[in-house]
Coordinates of C-alpha atoms and ligand atoms in Angstrom, one line a residue:
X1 CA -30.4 -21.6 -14.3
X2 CA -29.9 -25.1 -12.8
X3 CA -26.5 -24.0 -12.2
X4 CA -24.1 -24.3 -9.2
X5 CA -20.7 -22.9 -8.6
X6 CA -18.0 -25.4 -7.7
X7 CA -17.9 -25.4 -3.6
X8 CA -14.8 -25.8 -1.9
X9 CA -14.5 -27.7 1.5
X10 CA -12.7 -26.5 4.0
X11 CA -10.4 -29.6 3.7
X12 CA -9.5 -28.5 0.3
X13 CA -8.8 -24.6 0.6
X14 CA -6.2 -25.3 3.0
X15 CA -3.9 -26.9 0.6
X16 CA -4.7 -25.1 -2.4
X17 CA -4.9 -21.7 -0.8
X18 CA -2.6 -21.6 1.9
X19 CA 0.8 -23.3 2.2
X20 CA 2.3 -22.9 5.9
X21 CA 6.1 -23.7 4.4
X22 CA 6.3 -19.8 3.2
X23 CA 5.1 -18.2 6.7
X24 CA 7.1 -18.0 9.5
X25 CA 6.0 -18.9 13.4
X26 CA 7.7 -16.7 15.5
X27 CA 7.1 -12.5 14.1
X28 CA 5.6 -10.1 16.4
X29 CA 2.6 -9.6 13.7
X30 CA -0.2 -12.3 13.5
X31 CA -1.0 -13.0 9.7
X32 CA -4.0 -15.5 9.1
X33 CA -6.9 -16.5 8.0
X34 CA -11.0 -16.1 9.0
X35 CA -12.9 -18.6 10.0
X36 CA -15.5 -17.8 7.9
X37 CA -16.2 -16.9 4.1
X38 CA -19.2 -15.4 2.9
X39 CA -20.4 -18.7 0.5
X40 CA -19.9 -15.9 -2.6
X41 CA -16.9 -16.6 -2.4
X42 CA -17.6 -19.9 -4.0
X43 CA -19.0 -17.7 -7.1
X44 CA -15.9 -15.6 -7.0
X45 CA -13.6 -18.3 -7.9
X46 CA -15.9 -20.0 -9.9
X47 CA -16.5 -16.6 -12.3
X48 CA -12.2 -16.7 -12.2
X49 CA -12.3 -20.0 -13.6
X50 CA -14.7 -19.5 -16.3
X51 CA -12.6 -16.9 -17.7
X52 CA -9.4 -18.7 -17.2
X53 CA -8.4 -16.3 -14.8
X54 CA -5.9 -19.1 -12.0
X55 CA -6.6 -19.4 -8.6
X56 CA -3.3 -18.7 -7.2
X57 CA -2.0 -21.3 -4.9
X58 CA -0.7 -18.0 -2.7
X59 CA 0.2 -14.6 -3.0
X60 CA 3.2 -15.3 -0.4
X61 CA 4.7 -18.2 -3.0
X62 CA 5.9 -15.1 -4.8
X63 CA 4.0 -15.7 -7.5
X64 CA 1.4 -13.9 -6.6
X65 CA -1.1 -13.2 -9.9
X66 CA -4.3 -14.8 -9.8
X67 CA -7.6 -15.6 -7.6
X68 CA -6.8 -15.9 -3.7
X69 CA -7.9 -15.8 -0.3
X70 CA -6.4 -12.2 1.1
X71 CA -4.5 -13.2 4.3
X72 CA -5.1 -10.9 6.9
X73 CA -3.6 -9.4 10.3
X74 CA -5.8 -11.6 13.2
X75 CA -4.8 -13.8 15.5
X76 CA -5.9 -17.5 14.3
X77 CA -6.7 -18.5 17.8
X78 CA -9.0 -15.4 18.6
X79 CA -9.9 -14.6 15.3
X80 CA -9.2 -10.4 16.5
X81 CA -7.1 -7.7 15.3
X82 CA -3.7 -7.7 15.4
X83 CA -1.5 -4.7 15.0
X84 CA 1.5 -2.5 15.4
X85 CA 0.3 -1.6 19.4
X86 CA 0.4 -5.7 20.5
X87 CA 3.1 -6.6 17.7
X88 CA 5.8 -4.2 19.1
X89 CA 4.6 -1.3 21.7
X90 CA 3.1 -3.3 24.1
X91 CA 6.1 -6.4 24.8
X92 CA 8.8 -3.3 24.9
X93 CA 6.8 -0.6 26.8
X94 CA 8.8 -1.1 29.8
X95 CA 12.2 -1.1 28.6
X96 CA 13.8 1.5 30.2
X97 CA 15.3 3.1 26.9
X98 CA 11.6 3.6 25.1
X99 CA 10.2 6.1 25.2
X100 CA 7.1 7.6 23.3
X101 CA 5.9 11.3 24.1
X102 CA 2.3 11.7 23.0
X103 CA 0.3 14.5 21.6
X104 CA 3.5 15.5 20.4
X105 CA 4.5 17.1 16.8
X106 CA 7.9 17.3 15.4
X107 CA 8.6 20.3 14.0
X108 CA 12.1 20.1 12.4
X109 CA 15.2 18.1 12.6
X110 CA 17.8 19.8 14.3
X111 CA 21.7 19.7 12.6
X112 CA 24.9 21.0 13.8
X113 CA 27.7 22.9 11.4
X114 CA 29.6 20.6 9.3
X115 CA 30.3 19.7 5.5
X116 CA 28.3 16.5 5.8
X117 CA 25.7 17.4 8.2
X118 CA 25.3 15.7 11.8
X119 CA 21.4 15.6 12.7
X120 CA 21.6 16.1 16.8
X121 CA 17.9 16.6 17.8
X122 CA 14.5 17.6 16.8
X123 CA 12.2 20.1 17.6
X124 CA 9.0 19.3 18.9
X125 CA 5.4 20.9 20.1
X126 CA 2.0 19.8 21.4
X127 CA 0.9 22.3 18.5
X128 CA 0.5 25.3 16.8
X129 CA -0.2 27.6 20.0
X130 CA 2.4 25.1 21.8
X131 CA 5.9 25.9 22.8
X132 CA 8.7 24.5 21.1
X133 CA 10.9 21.9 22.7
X134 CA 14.0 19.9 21.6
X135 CA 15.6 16.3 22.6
X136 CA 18.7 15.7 21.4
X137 CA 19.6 12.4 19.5
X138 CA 23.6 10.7 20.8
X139 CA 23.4 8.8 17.8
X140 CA 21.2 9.4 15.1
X141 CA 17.5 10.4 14.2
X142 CA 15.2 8.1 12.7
X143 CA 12.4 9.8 10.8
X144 CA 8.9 7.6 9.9
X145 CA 6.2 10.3 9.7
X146 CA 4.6 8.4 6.2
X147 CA 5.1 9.1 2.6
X148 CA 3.5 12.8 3.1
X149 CA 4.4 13.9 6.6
X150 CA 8.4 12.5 5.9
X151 CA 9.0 14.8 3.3
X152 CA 7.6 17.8 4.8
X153 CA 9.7 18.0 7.6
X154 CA 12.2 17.3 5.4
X155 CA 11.6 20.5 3.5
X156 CA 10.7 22.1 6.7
X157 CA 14.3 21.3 8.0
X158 CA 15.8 22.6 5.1
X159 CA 16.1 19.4 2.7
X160 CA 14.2 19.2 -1.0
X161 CA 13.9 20.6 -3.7
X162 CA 15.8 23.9 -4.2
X163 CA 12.6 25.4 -6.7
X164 CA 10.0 24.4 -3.4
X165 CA 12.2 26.0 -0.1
X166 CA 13.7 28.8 -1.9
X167 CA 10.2 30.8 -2.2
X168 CA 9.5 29.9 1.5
X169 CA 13.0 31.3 2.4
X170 CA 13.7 28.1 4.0
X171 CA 17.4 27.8 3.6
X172 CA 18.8 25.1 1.8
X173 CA 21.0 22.6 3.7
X174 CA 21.3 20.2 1.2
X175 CA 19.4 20.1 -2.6
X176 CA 17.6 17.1 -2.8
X177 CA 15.0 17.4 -5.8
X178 CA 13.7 13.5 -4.9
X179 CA 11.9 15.2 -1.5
X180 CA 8.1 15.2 -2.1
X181 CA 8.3 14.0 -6.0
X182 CA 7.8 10.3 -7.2
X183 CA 4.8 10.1 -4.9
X184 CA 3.2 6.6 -6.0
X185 CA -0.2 5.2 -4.9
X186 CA -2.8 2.5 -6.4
X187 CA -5.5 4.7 -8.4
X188 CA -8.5 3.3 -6.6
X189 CA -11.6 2.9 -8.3
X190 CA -14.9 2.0 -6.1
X191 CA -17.3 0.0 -8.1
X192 CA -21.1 -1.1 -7.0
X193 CA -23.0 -3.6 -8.6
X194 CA -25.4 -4.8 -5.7
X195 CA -26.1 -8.2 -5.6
X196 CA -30.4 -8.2 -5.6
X197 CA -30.6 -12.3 -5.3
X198 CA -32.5 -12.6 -1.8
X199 CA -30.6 -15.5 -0.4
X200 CA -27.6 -13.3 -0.8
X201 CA -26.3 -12.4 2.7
X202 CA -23.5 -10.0 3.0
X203 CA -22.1 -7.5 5.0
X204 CA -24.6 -5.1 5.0
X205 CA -27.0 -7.9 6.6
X206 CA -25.2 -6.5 9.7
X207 CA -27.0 -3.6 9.6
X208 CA -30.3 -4.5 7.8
X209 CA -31.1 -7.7 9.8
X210 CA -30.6 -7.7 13.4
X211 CA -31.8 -11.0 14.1
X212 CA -28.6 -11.7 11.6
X213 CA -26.2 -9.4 13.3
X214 CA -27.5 -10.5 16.7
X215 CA -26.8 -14.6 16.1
X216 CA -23.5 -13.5 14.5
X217 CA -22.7 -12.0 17.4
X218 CA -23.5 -14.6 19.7
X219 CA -21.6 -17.1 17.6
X220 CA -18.6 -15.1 17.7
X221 CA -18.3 -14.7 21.6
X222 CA -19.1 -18.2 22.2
X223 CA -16.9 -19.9 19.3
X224 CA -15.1 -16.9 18.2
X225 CA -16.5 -18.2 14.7
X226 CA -18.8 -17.5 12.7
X227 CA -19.7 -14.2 9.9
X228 CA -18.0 -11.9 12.3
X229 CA -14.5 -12.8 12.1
X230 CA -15.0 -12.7 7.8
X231 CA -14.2 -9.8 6.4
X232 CA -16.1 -8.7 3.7
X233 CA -13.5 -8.5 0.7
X234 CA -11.7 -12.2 2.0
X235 CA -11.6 -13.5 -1.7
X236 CA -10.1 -11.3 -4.0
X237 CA -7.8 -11.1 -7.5
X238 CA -4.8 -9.7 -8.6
X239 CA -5.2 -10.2 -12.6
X240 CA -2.0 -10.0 -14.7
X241 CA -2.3 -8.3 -18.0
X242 CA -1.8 -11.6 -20.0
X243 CA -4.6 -13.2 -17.9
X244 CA -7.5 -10.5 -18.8
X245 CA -5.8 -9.5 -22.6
X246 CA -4.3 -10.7 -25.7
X247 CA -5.1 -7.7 -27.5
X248 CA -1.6 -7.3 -29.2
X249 CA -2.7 -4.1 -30.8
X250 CA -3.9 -2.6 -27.3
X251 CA -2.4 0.8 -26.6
X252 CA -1.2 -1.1 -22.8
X253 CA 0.8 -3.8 -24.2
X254 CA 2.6 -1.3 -26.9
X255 CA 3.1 1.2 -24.2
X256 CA 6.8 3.2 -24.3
X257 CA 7.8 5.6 -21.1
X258 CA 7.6 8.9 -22.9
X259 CA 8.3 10.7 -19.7
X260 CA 5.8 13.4 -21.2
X261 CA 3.2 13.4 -18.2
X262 CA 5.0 13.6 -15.5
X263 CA 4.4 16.9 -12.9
X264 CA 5.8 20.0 -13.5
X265 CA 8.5 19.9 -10.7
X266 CA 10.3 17.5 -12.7
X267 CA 10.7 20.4 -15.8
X268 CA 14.5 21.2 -14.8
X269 CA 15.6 18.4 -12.3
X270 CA 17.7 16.1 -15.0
X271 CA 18.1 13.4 -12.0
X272 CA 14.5 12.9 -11.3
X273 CA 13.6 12.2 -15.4
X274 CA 16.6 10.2 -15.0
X275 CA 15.0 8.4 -12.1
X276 CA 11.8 7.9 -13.4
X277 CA 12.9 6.4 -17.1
X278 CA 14.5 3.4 -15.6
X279 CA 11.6 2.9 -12.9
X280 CA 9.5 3.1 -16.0
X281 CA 11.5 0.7 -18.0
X282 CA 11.7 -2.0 -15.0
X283 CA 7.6 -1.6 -14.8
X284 CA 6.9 -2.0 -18.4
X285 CA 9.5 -5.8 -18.6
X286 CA 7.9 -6.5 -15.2
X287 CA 4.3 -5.8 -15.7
X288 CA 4.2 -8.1 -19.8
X289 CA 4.9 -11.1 -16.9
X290 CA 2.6 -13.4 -16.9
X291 CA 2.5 -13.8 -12.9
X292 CA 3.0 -9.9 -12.4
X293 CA -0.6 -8.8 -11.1
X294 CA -0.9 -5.8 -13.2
X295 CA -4.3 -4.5 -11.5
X296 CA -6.8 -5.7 -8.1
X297 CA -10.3 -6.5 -8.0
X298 CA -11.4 -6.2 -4.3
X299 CA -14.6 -8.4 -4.2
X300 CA -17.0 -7.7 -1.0
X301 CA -19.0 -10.1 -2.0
X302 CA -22.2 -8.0 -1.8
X303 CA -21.5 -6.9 -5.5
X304 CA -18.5 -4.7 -4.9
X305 CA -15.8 -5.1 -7.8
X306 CA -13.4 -2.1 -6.6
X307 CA -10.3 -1.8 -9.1
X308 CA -7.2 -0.3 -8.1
X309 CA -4.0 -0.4 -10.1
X310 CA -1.1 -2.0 -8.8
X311 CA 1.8 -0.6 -10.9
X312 CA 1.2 2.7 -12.1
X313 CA 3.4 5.4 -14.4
X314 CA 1.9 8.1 -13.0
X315 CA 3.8 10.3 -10.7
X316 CA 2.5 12.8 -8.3
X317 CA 3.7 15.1 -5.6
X318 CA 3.6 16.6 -2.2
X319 CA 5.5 19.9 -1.1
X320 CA 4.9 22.0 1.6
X321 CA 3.5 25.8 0.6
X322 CA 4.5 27.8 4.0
X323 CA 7.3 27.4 6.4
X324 CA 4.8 26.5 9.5
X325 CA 4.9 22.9 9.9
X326 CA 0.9 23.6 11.3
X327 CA -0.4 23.3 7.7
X328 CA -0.9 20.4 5.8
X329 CA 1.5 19.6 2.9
X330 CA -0.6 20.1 -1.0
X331 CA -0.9 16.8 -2.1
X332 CA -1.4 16.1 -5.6
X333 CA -1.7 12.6 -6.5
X334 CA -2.0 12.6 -10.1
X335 CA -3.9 9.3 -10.5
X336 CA -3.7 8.0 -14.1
X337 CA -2.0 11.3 -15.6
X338 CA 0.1 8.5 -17.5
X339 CA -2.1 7.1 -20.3
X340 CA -1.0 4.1 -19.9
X341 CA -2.8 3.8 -16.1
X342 CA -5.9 5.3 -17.9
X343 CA -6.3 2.7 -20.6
X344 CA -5.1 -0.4 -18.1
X345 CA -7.9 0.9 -15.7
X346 CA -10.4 0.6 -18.9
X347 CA -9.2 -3.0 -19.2
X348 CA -10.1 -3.3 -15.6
X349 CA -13.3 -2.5 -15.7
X350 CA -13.9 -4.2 -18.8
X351 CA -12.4 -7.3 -16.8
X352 CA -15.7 -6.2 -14.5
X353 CA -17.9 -6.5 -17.0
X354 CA -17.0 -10.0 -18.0
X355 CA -16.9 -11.1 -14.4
X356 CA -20.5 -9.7 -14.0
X357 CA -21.6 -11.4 -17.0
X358 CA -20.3 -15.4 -16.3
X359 CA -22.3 -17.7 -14.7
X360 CA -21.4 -17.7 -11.3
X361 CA -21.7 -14.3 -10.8
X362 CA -25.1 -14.0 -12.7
X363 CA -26.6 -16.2 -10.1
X364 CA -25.9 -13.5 -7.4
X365 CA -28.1 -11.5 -10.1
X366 CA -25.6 -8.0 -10.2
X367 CA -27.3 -5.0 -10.9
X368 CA -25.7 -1.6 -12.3
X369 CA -26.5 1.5 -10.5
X370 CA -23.3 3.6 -11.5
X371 CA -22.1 1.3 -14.7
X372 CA -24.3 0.2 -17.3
X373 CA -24.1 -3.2 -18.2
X374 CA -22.9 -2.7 -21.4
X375 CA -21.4 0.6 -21.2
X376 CA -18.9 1.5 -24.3
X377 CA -15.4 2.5 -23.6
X378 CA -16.4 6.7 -23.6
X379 CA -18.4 5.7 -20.7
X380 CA -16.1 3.7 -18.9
X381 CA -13.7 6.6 -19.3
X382 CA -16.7 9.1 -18.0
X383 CA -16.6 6.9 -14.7
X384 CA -12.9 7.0 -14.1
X385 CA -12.7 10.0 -14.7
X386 CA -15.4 11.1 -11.8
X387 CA -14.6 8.5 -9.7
X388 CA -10.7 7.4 -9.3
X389 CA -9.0 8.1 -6.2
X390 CA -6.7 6.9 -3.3
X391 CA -5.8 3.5 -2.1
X392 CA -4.4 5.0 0.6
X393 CA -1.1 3.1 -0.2
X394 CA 1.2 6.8 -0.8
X395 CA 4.7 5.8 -0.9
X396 CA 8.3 6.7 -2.3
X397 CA 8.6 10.4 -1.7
X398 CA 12.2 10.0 -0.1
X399 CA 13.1 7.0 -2.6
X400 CA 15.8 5.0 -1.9
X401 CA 17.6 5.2 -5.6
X402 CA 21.7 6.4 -5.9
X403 CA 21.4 10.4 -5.8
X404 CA 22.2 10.6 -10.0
X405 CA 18.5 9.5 -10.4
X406 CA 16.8 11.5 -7.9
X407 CA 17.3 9.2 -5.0
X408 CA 16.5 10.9 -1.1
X409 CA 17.9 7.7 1.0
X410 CA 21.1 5.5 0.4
X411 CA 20.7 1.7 0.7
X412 CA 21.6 2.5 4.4
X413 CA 18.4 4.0 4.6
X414 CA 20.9 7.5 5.2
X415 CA 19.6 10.9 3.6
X416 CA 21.9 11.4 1.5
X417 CA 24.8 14.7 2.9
X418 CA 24.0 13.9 6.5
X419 CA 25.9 11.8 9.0
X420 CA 22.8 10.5 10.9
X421 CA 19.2 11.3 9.5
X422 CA 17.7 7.9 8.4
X423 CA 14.3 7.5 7.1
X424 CA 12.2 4.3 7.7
X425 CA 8.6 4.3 6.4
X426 CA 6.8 3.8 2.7
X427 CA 8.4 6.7 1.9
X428 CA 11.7 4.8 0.8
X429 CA 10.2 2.6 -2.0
X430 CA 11.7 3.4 -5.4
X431 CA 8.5 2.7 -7.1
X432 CA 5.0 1.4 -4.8
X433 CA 5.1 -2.6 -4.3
X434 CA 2.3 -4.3 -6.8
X435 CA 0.5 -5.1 -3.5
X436 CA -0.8 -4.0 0.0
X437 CA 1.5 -1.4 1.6
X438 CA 1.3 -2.4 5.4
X439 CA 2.9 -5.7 5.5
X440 CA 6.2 -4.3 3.2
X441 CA 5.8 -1.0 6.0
X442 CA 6.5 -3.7 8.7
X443 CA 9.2 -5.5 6.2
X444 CA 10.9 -1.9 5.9
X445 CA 10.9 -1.1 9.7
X446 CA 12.2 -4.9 10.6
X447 CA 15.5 -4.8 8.0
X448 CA 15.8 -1.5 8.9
X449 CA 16.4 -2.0 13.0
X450 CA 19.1 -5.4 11.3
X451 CA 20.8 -2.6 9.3
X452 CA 20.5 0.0 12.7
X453 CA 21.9 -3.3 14.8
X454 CA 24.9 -4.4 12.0
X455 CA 26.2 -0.7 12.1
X456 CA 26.2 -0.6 15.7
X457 CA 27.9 -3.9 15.8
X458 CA 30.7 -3.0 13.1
X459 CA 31.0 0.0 14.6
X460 CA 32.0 -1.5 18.6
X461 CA 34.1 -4.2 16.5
X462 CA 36.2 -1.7 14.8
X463 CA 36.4 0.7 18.4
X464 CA 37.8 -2.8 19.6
X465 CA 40.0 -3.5 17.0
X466 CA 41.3 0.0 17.1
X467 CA 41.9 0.4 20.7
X468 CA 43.8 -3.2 20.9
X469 CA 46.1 -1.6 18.0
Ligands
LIG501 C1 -7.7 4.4 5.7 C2 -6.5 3.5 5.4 C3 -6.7 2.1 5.1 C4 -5.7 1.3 4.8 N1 -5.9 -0.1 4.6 C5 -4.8 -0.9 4.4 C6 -5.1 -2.3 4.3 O1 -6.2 -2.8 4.4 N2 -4.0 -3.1 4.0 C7 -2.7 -2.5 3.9 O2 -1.8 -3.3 3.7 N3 -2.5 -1.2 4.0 C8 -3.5 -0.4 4.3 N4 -3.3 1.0 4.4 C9 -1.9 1.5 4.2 C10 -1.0 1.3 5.4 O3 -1.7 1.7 6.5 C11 0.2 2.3 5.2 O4 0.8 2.0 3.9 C12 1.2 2.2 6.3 O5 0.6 2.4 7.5 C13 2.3 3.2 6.1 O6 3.2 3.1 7.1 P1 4.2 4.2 7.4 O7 5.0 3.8 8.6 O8 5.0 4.6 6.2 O9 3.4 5.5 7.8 P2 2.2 5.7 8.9 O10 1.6 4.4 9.3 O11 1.3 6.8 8.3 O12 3.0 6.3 10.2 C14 3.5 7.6 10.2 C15 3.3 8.0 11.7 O13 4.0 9.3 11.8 C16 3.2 10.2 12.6 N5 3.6 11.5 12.3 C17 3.5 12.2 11.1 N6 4.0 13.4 11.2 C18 4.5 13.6 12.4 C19 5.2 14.6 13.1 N7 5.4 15.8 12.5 N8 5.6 14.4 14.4 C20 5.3 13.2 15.0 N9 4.7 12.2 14.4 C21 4.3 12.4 13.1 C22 1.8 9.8 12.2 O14 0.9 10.3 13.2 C23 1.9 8.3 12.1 O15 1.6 7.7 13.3 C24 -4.3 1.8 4.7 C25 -4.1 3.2 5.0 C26 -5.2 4.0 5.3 C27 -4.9 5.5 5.6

């Protein structure tokens, strides 16, 4: 009692929290901050610092482990949404060579005879009772149908895994085990411990208090300020391991890749065990850094501690089971098959506990409706074990890695044995980025067009060079 979490002005989160010199001016894609923060937040931080836990100057400084303010996609003048629609369809929907065809599925890419194949088209339908149409690519085909609907039409076009297409009598244009394996997401874990402290308002205000919602509201179309341009989880944490442990003897910090829990598509495939040692040895030097955020605590402030891991062992997969691209691919995650996710998302929640339990956090008065307070490490295990699941952040089922270790896409972003089929989506990360997947998805898809642009341009430099002799 008596006590009161440091506040900080406005005047001092912009320099500690965001530094302009690391963002650019001039991208299509908005990336800013609210106007407002739920005054938790002030607790947030405050419980960070009691357990020595840094408040990271900012994740885009590149060292990104810590306490921060999660940047976000809104205009800062209107405080609204922006996205992919006003970054990039809507300045270019009038060029003359765009074109987007709507309610339309692709069904299979299309190649031509050849020793290294030329991909000339796709195939295409408004669905399954649909008739099948085909446009035909001059140059090349570009495929960015997301870490689960990218590998299904590559197995549905004959690419993958020999063991997946030979049972659907797909033939097999070219054997490529890394289609559909490797699948990487952040285990998610969503954990409730309602704040009951009366003066508490939080997001669900919105919904319990209408005289609240209402005067939000009004501030937010007069001032376009105010709790509606917040967003609940604005103040969050990306903990490295050597911020929440020194437990030497822990199981996380002696971890070796072993390789033993990986799916079972991986039994004969030499290249993707391969693969998946070195990723495995990279992760294990990278996450023992001190400034390597090793997990994520998603505060809502309204007693929300969700945990999701950010660089994970497990592997999982996704492979077509029929030859009509109508059905959905099986997708089998495999969230914290590796041990070693298991026991780093038992640290996490153990990180929970001690958050709950400092003194900025008790003043919000936490309660513990799915965890007890002082539940034992059996119990922890119980919850994880009920409640762990997506992030929504599915990546690197067509990995960009050299073929020998189960790679799908060459540093040209080229499948590998074809001409022309490139691949640009989360698909093509080697292992998932310790971090949000949408901005690197809009990274991926802006070096890709510079590598489209420079092979284009090398390519009229050389018909040049040729035809002057
Ligand atoms: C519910 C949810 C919440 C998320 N929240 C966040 C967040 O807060 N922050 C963050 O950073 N990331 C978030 N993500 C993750 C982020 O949205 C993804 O990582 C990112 O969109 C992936 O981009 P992508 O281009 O690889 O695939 P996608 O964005 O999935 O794009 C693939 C496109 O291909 C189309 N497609 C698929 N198959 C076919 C076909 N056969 N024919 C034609 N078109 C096809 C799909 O309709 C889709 O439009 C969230 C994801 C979800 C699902």
């Amino acid at each position: 009692m008596g006590y009161t979490p440091k506040i900080y002005a406005d005047s001092e989160i912009e320099p500690r929290f965001q530094n302009s010199s690391v963002h650019g001016k001039t991208g299509p894609i908005h990336v800013s901050y609210p106007n407002f923060y739920w005054p938790q937040a002030n607790n947030w931080f405050a419980a960070l610092e009691e357990l020595n836990i840094p408040l990271s100057a900012e994740p885009n400084e590149g060292l990104e482990a810590g306490g921060y303010f999660l940047p976000l996609n809104i205009h800062p003048d209107n405080q609204t949404r922006w996205d992919a629609r006003r970054g990039y369809y809507d300045p270019n929907v009038d060029r003359r060579n765009f074109n987007v065809q709507v309610n339309s599925y692709v069904t299979k890419v299309l190649f031509d005879d050849g020793e290294t194949l030329n991909a000339t088209g796709v195939e295409f339908s408004s669905g399954p009772d649909g008739s099948r149409k085909t446009v035909y690519a001059r140059r090349e085909v570009i495929m960015a149908a997301g870490a689960i609907h990218t590998p299904q039409l590559l197995e549905l076009s004959g690419i993958g895994q020999r063991d997946v297409l030979e049972p659907l009598e797909i033939p097999v244009l070219i054997s490529l085990p890394g289609v559909g394996n490797n699948l990487q997401d952040h285990a998610m874990l969503r954990l409730s411990y309602d704040y009951t402290n009366s003066s508490v308002r939080d997001i669900n205000d919105f919904f319990l208090n209408s005289t609240f919602n209402d005067e939000s509201a009004a501030e937010f179309f007069a001032s376009r300020t105010g709790p509606w341009t917040g967003k609940p989880s604005g103040a969050v944490a990306f903990p490295s391991l050597r911020q929440v442990t020194n437990d030497t003897s822990s199981r996380i910090l002696r971890a070796q890749s072993l390789g033993d829990h990986l799916p079972s598509t991986y039994a004969n495939e030499s290249t993707l065990r391969a693969g998946f040692e070195i990723q495995a040895q990279n992760l294990l030097k990278d996450i023992d850094h001190r400034y390597t955020p090793a997990f994520e605590i998603l505060n809502d402030n309204a007693g929300g501690l969700h945990l999701a891991l950010m660089r994970p062992l497990s592997r999982g997969t996704t492979h077509i089971t029929t030859a009509d691209p109508f059905e959905l691919p099986s997708v089998d995650p495999r969230w914290l098959q590796d041990p070693f996710d298991f026991d780093l998302m038992i640290l996490a929640m153990q990180t929970n506990q001690r958050i709950l339990k400092t003194r900025a956090i008790q003043q919000l008065q936490p309660s513990y409706p799915e965890v007890s307070e002082d539940a034992d490490v059996e119990q922890l295990a119980a919850v994880i074990r009920t409640g762990t699941g997506t992030q929504f952040h599915y990546s690197c089922t067509a990995a960009m890695l050299p073929r020998h270790l189960g790679g799908v896409v060459s540093d040209q972003l080229i499948v590998y044995g074809t001409n022309n089929l490139r691949i640009v989506d989360t698909s093509i990360y080697p292992m998932v980025p310790g971090a949000h997947t949408q901005a690197v998805a809009f990274g991926t898809a802006e070096k890709a067009a510079d590598i489209i642009k420079l092979t284009r341009c090398v390519g009229f430099l050389s018909f040049i060079m040729n035809t002057q002799g």
